XYZ file of C-alpha atoms in Angstrom:
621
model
C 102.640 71.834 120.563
C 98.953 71.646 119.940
C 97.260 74.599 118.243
C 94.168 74.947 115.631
C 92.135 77.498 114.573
C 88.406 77.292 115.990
C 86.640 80.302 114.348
C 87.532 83.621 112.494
C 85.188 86.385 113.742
C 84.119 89.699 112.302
C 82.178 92.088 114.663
C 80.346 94.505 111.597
C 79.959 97.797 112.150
C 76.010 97.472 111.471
C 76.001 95.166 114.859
C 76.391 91.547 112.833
C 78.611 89.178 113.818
C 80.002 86.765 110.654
C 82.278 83.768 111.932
C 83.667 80.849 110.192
C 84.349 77.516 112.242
C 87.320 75.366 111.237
C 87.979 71.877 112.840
C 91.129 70.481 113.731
C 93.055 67.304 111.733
C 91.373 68.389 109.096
C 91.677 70.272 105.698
C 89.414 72.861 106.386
C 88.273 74.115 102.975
C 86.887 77.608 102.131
C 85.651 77.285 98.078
C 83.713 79.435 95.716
C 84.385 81.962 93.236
C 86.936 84.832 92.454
C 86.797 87.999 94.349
C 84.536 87.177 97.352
C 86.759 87.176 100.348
C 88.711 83.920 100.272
C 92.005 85.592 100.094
C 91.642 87.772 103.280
C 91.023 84.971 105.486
C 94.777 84.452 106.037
C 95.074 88.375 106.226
C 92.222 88.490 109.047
C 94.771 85.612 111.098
C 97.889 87.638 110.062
C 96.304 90.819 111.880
C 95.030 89.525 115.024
C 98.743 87.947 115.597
C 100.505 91.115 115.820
C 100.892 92.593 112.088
C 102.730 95.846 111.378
C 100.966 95.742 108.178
C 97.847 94.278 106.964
C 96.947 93.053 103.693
C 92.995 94.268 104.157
C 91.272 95.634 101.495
C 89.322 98.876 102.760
C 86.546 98.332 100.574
C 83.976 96.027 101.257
C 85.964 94.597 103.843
C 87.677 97.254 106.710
C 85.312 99.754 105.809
C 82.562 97.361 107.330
C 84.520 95.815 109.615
C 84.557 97.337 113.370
C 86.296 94.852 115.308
C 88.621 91.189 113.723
C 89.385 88.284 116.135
C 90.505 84.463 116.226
C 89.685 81.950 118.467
C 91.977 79.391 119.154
C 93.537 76.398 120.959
C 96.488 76.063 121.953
C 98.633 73.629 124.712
C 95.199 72.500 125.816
C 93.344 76.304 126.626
C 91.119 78.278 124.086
C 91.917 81.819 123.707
C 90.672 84.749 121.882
C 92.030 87.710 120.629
C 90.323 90.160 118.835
C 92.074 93.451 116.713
C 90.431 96.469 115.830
C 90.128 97.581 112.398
C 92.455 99.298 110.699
C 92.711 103.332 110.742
C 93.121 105.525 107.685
C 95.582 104.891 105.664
C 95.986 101.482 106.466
C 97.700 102.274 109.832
C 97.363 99.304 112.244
C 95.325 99.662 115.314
C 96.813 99.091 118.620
C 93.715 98.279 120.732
C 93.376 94.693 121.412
C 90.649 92.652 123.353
C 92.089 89.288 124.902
C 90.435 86.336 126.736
C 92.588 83.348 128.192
C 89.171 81.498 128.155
C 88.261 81.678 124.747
C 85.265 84.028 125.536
C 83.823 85.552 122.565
C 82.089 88.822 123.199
C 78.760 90.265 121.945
C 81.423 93.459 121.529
C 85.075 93.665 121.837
C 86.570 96.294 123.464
C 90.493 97.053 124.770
C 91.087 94.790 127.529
C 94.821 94.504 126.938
C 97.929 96.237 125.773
C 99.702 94.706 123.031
C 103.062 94.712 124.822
C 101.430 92.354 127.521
C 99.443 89.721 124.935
C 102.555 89.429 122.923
C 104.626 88.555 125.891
C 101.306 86.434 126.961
C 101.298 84.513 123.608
C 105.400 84.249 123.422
C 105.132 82.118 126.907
C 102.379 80.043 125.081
C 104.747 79.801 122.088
C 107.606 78.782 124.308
C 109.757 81.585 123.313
C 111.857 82.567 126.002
C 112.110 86.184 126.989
C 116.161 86.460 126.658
C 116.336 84.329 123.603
C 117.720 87.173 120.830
C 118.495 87.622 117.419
C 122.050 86.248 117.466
C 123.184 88.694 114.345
C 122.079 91.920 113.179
C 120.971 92.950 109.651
C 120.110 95.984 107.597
C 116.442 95.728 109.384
C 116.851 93.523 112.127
C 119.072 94.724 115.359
C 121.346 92.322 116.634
C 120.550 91.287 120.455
C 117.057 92.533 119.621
C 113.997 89.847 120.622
C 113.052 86.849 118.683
C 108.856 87.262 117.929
C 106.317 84.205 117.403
C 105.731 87.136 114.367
C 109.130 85.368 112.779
C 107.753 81.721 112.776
C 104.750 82.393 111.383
C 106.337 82.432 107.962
C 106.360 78.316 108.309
C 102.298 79.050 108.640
C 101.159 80.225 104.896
C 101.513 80.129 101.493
C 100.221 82.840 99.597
C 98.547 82.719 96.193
C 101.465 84.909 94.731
C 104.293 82.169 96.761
C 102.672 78.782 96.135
C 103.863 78.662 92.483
C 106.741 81.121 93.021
C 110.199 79.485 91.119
C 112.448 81.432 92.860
C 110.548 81.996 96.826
C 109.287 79.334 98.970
C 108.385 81.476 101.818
C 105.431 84.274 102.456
C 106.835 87.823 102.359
C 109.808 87.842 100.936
C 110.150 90.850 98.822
C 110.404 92.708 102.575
C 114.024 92.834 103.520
C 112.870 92.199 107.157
C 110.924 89.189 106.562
C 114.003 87.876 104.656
C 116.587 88.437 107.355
C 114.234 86.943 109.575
C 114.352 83.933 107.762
C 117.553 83.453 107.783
C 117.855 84.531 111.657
C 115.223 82.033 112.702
C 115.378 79.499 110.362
C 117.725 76.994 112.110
C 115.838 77.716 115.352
C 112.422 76.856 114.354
C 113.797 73.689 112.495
C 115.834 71.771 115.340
C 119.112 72.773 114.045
C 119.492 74.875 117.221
C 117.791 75.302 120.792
C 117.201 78.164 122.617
C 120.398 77.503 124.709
C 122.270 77.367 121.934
C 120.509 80.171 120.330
C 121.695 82.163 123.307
C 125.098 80.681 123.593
C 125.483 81.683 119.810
C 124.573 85.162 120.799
C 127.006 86.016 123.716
C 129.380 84.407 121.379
C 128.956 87.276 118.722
C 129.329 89.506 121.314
C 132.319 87.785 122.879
C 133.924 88.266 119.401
C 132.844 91.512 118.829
C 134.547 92.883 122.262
C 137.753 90.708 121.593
C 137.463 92.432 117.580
C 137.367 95.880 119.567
C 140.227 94.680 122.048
C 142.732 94.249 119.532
C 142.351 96.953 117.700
C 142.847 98.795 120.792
C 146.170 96.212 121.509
C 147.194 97.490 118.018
C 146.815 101.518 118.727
C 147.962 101.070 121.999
C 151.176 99.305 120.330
C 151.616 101.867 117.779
C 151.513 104.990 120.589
C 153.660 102.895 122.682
C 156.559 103.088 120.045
C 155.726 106.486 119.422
C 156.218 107.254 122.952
C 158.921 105.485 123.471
C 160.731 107.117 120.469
C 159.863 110.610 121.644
C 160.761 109.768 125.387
C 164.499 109.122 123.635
C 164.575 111.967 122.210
C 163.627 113.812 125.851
C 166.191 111.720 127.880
C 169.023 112.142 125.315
C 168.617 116.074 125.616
C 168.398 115.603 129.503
C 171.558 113.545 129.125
C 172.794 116.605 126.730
C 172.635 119.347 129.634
C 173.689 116.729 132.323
C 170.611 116.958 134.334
C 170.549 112.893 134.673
C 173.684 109.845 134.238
C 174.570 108.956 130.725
C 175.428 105.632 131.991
C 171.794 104.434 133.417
C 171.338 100.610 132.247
C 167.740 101.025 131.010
C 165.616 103.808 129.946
C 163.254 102.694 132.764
C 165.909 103.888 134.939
C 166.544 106.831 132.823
C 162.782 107.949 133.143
C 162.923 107.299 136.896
C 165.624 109.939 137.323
C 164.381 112.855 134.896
C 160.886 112.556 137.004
C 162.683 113.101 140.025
C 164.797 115.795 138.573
C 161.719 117.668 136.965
C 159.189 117.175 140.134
C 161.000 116.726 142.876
C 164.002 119.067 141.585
C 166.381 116.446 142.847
C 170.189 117.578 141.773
C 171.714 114.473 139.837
C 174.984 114.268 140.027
C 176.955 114.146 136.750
C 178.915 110.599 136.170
C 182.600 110.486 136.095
C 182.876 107.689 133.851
C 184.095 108.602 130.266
C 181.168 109.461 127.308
C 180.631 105.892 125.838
C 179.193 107.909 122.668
C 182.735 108.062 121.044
C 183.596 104.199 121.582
C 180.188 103.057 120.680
C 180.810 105.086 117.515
C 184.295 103.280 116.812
C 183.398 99.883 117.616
C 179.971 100.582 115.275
C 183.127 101.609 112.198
C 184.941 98.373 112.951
C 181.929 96.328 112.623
C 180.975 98.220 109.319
C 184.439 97.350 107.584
C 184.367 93.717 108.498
C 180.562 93.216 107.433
C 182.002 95.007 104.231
C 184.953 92.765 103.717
C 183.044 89.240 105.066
C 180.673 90.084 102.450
C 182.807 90.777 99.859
C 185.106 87.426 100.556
C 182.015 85.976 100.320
C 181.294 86.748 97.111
C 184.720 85.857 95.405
C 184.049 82.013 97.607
C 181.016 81.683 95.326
C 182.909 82.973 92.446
C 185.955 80.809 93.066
C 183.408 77.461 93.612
C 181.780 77.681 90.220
C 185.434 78.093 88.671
C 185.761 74.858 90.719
C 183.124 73.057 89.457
C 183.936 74.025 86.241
C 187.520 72.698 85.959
C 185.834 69.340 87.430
C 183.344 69.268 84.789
C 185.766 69.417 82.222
C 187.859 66.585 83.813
C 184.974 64.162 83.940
C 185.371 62.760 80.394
C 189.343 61.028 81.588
C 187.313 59.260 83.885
C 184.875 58.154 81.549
C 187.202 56.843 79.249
C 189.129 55.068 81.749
C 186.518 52.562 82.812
C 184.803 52.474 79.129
C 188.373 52.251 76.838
C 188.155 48.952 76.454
C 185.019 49.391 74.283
C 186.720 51.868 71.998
C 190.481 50.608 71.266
C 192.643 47.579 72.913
C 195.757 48.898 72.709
C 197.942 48.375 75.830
C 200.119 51.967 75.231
C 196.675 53.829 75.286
C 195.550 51.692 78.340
C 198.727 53.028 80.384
C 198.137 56.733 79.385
C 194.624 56.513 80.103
C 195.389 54.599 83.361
C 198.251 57.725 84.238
C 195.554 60.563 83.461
C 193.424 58.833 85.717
C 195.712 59.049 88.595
C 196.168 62.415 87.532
C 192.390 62.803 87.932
C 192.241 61.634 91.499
C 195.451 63.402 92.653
C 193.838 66.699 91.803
C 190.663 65.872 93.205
C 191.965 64.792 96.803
C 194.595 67.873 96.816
C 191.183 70.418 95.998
C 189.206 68.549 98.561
C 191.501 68.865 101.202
C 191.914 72.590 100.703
C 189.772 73.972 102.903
C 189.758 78.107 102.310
C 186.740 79.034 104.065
C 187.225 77.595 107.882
C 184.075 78.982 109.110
C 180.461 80.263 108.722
C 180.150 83.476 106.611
C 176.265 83.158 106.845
C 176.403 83.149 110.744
C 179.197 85.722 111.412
C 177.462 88.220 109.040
C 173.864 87.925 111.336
C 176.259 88.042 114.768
C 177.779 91.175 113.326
C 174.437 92.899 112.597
C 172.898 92.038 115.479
C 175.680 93.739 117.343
C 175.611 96.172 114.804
C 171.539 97.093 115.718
C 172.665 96.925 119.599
C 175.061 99.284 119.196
C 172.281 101.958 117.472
C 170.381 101.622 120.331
C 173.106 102.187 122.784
C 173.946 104.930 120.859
C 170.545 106.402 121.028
C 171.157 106.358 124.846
C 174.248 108.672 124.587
C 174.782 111.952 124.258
C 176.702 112.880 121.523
C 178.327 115.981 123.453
C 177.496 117.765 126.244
C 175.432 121.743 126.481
C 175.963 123.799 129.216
C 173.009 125.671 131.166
C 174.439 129.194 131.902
C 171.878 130.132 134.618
C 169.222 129.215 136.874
C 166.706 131.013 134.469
C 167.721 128.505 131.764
C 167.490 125.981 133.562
C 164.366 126.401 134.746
C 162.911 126.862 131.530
C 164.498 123.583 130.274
C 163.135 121.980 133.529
C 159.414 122.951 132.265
C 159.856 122.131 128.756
C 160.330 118.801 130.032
C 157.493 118.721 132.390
C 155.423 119.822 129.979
C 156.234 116.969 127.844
C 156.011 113.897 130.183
C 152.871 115.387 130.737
C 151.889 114.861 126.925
C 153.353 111.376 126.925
C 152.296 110.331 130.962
C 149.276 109.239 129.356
C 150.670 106.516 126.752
C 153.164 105.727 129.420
C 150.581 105.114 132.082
C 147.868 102.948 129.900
C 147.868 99.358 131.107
C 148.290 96.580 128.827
C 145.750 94.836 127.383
C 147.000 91.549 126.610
C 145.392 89.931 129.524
C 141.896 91.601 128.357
C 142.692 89.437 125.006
C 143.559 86.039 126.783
C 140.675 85.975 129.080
C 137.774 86.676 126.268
C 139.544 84.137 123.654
C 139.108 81.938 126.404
C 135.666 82.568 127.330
C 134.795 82.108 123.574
C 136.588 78.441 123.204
C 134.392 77.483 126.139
C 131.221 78.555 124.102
C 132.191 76.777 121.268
C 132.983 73.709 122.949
C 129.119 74.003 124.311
C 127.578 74.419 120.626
C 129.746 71.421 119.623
C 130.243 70.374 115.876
C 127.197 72.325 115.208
C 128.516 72.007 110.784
C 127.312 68.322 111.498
C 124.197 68.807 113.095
C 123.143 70.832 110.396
C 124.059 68.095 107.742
C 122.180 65.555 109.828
C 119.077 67.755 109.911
C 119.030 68.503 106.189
C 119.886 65.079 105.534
C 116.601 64.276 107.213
C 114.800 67.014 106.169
C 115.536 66.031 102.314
C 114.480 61.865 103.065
C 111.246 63.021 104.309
C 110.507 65.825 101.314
C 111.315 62.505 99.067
C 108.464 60.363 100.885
C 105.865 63.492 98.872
C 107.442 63.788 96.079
C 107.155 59.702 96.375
C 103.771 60.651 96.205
C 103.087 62.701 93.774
C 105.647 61.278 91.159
C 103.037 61.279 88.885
C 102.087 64.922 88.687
C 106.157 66.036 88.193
C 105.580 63.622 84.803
C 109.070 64.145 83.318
C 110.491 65.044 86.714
C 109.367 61.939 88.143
C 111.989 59.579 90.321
C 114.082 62.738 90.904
C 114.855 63.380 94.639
C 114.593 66.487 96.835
C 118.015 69.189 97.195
C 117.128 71.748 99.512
C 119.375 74.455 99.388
C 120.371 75.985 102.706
C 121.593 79.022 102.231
C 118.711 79.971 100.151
C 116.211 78.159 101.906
C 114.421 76.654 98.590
C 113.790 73.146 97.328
C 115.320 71.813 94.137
C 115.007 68.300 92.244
C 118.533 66.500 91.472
C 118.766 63.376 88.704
C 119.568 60.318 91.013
C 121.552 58.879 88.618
C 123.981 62.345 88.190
C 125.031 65.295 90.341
C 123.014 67.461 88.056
C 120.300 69.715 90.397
C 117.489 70.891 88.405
C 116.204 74.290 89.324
C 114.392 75.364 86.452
C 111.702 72.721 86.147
C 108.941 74.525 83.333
C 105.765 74.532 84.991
C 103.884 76.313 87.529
C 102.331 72.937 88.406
C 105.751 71.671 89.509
C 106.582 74.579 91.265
C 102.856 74.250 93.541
C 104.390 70.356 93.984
C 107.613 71.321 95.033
C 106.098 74.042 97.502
C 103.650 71.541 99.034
C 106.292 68.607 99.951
C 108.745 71.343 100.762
C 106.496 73.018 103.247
C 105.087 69.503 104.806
C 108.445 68.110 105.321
C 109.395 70.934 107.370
C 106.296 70.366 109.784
C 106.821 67.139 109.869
C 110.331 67.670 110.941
C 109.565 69.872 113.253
C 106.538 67.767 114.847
C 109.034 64.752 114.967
C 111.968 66.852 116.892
C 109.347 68.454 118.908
C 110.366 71.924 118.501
C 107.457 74.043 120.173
C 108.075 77.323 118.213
C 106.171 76.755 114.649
C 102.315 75.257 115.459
C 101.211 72.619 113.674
C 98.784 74.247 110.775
C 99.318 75.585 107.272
C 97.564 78.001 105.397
C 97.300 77.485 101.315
C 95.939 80.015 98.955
C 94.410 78.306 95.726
C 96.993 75.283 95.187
C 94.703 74.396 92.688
C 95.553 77.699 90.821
C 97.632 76.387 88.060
C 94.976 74.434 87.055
C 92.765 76.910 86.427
C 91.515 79.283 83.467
C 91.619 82.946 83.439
C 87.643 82.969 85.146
C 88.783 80.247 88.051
C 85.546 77.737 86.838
C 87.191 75.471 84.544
C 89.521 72.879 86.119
C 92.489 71.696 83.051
C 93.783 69.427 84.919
C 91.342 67.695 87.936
C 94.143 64.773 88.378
C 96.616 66.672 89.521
C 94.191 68.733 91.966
C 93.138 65.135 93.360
C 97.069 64.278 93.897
C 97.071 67.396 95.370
C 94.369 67.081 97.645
C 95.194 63.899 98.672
C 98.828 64.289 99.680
C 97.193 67.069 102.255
C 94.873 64.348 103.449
C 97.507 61.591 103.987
C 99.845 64.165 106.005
C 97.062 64.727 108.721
C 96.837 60.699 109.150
C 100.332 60.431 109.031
C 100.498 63.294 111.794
C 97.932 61.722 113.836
C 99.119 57.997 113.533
C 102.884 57.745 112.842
C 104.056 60.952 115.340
C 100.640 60.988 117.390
C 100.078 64.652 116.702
C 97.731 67.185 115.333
C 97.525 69.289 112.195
C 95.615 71.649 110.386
C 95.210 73.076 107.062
C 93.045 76.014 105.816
C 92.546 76.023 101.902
C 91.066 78.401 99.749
C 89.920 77.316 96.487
C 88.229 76.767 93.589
C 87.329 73.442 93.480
C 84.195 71.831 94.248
C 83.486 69.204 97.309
C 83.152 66.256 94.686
C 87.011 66.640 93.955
C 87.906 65.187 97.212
C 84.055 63.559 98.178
C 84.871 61.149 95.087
C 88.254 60.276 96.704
C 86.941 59.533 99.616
C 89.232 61.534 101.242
C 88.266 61.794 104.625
C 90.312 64.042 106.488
C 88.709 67.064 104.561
C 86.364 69.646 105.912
C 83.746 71.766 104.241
C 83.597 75.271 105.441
C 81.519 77.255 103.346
C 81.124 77.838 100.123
C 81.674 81.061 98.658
C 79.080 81.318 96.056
C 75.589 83.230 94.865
C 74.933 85.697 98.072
C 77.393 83.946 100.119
C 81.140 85.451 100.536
C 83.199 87.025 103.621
C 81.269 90.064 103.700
C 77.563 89.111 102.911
C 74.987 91.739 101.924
C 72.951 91.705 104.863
C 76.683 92.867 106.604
C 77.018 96.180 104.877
C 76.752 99.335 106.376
C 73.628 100.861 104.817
C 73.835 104.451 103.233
C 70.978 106.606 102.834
C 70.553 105.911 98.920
C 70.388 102.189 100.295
C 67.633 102.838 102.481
């Protein structure tokens, strides 16, 4: 992408126009003293690209100010868009003036709604119109659009960020700038494309549905036992008062007949076959008693074993002596009676071997007899366990609708269709998507592998200005999007590193290896300029005129200079930065640095809002 900032124009309310030109590949320089304007330049920028909120002062600045605008170029056009000023109370106007040829007016007015220049400017941006946050926050919706608004917070660095120990990025005391961040971040710095930005989004949706789908597989579960419990209990009182067989083979079949008995008033007649209740309940006794006495025999096995092993253990010292006796006594008498108790020994052991009192599995006859054993319940549950006569028609009818009336409660769990196949076909949708994001943990180690070799080419650079921190090599943490320094000779990660001078260092090489990055992957979201408020400030007394430490400004200065030949030669792109500062022209005139660019210098009569730009009251006049 290919974007700089031409001019910044105010249209005054007393009919003056005040513009500042920039030029691109260069480091366009505002200087000049405290409190004259410097500051709101980036705000001015901020505004005419879409702000909710505007960091304008209303006096001396909005209060003359009738109409802000930009011109700019961008992907080889010049366009303009002008803002007007902000309404009482700091409320944000919503009248824009647009021009696709970079015309600047004599006097804006609304030419435009800000619904259609946004979408206008996204297009130039390359944002697509379906590419979405991919996961929601406290402030940001997910599935709600992505906004060149988000990327602009690779753009600036505020005077309150650019020696910040803990923040690297503008805005981040607002909770919606900071999930932003996060939501954007791997976007805007090659980690992800679009498609895969989009892919990653129907994903999270994919596993929110399947999330929702099995909970419902679980309820649907849970109500399906119920139901099939309480349908039991209805077909075993059917069973009861002989309105259906109690010798159906499933409850399937069971159901089947009680519908036809309660809606079509079909007459069942009642089976001939003898009540299995009674022999279910027999065979169920039998099997109780010899679980009882299985267990029990197995108990006094283990109990007869260990006696078993015991008597063994005490025999072991015979054998011992047999094949050591000749090292205690050589007396052939002993020999013999040792030798008998031996045989002794191994007469005992082959007659207890080839006992053999347990002939089959305990373990496994015990689990075949409770298996049976649970079988049996259920068959049971199926039976009546006597019959109940219906006197009369009356009573029978009444019986009749009590039944209706409950199929009716339970036809609905009965009739709801499974959802099993539901589950199958999304967990298969979502293994496709994740096959098309690929081993995306890698990509991201790749990219912040790079990222971190070309932060180390500037702090290279300006290894003389981190003085004790000098030689150390760049961390960037990804999760909290900041730059630390780690020892290359230990694992140790420094993140407290004293000054505020360090801090400006690390900010600088932090925020230029991430455009570089992104100008050498060719990602068209983030343009190609940077905005830095006072990176000189730590340098600085309390009344801004003093420089402490002009050395480190020049380092400074210089490693913005080198990144706009490096852009322009090694990658054959474009940059820009705009700087406010302090320092005077000779700090980078006696470097010879040549890609800087004075644009005015804010002292004497000269600032943002000049005199001759003031509304005039009548105690003026």
């Amino acid at each position: 992408m290919k974007f700089y900032i031409d001019q910044i124009i105010l249209w005054l309310r007393n009919g003056n126009v005040r513009t500042l030109e920039f030029k691109p590949n260069k480091v366009n320089v505002i200087t000049g003293d405290s409190s004259r304007g410097k500051t709101v330049i980036w705000s001015i920028i901020d505004y005419c690209l879409f702000a909710s909120k505007a960091n304008i002062p209303e006096e001396i600045v909005n209060e003359n100010v009738e109409w802000y605008g930009i011109r700019f170029f961008i992907n080889d056009k010049f366009f303009t868009i002008a803002r007007k000023h902000l309404l009482p109370g700091e409320i944000v106007s919503d009248e824009y003036y647009f021009s696709g040829v970079g015309e600047v007016p004599e006097k804006p007015a609304k030419s435009i709604e800000d619904d259609e220049i946004k979408k206008f400017m996204d297009a130039e941006f390359g944002i697509n119109p379906d590419l979405v946050v991919p996961y929601g926050g406290k402030k940001i919706r997910q599935g709600s659009k992505i906004s060149l608004r988000y990327f602009l917070l690779f753009n600036s660095q505020d005077q309150n960020t650019i020696t910040n120990s803990d923040t690297f990025f503008d805005k981040q005391t607002d909770l919606k700038n900071i999930e932003a961040l996060q939501r954007i971040f791997d976007l805007a710095i090659g980690i992800d494309t679009p498609e895969q930005t989009l892919v990653r989004e129907k994903l999270n949706e994919l596993e929110q549905e399947l999330k929702k789908v099995e909970r419902k597989t679980i309820h649907f579960e849970k109500r399906r036992l119920t139901f099939h419990n309480d349908m039991q209990v209805l077909l075993n009182k059917a069973k009861e008062y002989q309105l259906i067989s109690d010798n159906q083979s499933s409850i399937e079949d069971d159901i089947s007949n009680l519908k036809k008995v309660v809606y079509e008033l079909t007459e069942v007649a009642p089976s001939l076959e003898p009540n299995k209740y009674e022999s279910l309940r027999k065979e169920k006794l039998e099997i109780t008693k010899r679980i009882k006495k299985l267990k029990k025999f197995e108990k006094e096995y283990k109990e007869y074993k260990t006696v078993i092993e015991n008597n063994m253990d005490s025999l072991k010292p015979i054998q011992y002596i047999y094949e050591n006796y000749s090292e205690l006594i050589k007396i052939e008498e002993i020999h013999t009676f040792i030798r008998q108790l031996n045989q002794e020994l191994l007469t005992i052991k082959h007659a207890i071997k080839q006992k053999a009192p347990l002939q089959f599995d305990v373990s496994k006859r015990l689990k075949d007899l409770q298996k049976r054993l649970t079988e049996i319940d259920h068959q049971m549950q199926a039976q009546p366990a006597f019959y109940k006569t219906i006197n009369n028609d009356v009573e029978k009818g009444i019986l009749i609708g009590e039944i209706k009336t409950k199929f009716e409660l339970f036809s609905e769990e009965e009739d709801q269709e499974t959802t099993h196949e539901s589950v199958n076909q999304l967990k298969n949708e979502i293994e496709q998507l994740r096959g098309k994001l690929g081993n995306r943990e890698q990509r991201v180690t790749s990219i912040i592998r790079m990222l971190e070799s070309i932060i180390n080419t500037y702090l290279e650079q300006v290894g003389d200005a981190l003085e004790n921190y000098k030689g150390f090599k760049a961390a960037f943490d990804y999760k909290e999007k900041a730059l630390f320094l780690q020892d290359p000779n230990s694992f140790h990660v420094s993140k407290v590193i004293g000054s505020s001078s360090n801090h400006m260092f690390l900010h600088l090489c932090l925020f230029l290896g991430l455009h570089e990055s992104i100008i050498r992957q060719g990602v068209p979201f983030v343009p190609p300029f940077l905005f830095l408020d006072q990176p000189s400030r730590p340098y600085y007394d309390n009344n801004a005129k003093k420089a402490t430490d002009k050395a480190k400004i020049t380092i400074a200065m210089k490693l913005l200079n080198d990144f706009i030949s490096k852009m322009n030669k090694e990658c054959n792109a474009e940059f820009q930065f705009i700087v406010v500062e302090h320092i005077p022209k000779k700090i980078w005139e006696n470097s010879n640095l040549q890609n800087f660019h004075l644009v005015e210098t804010f002292l004497g009569d000269n600032k943002l809002i000049r005199d001759q730009d003031m509304l005039k009251t009548d105690d003026d006049k």
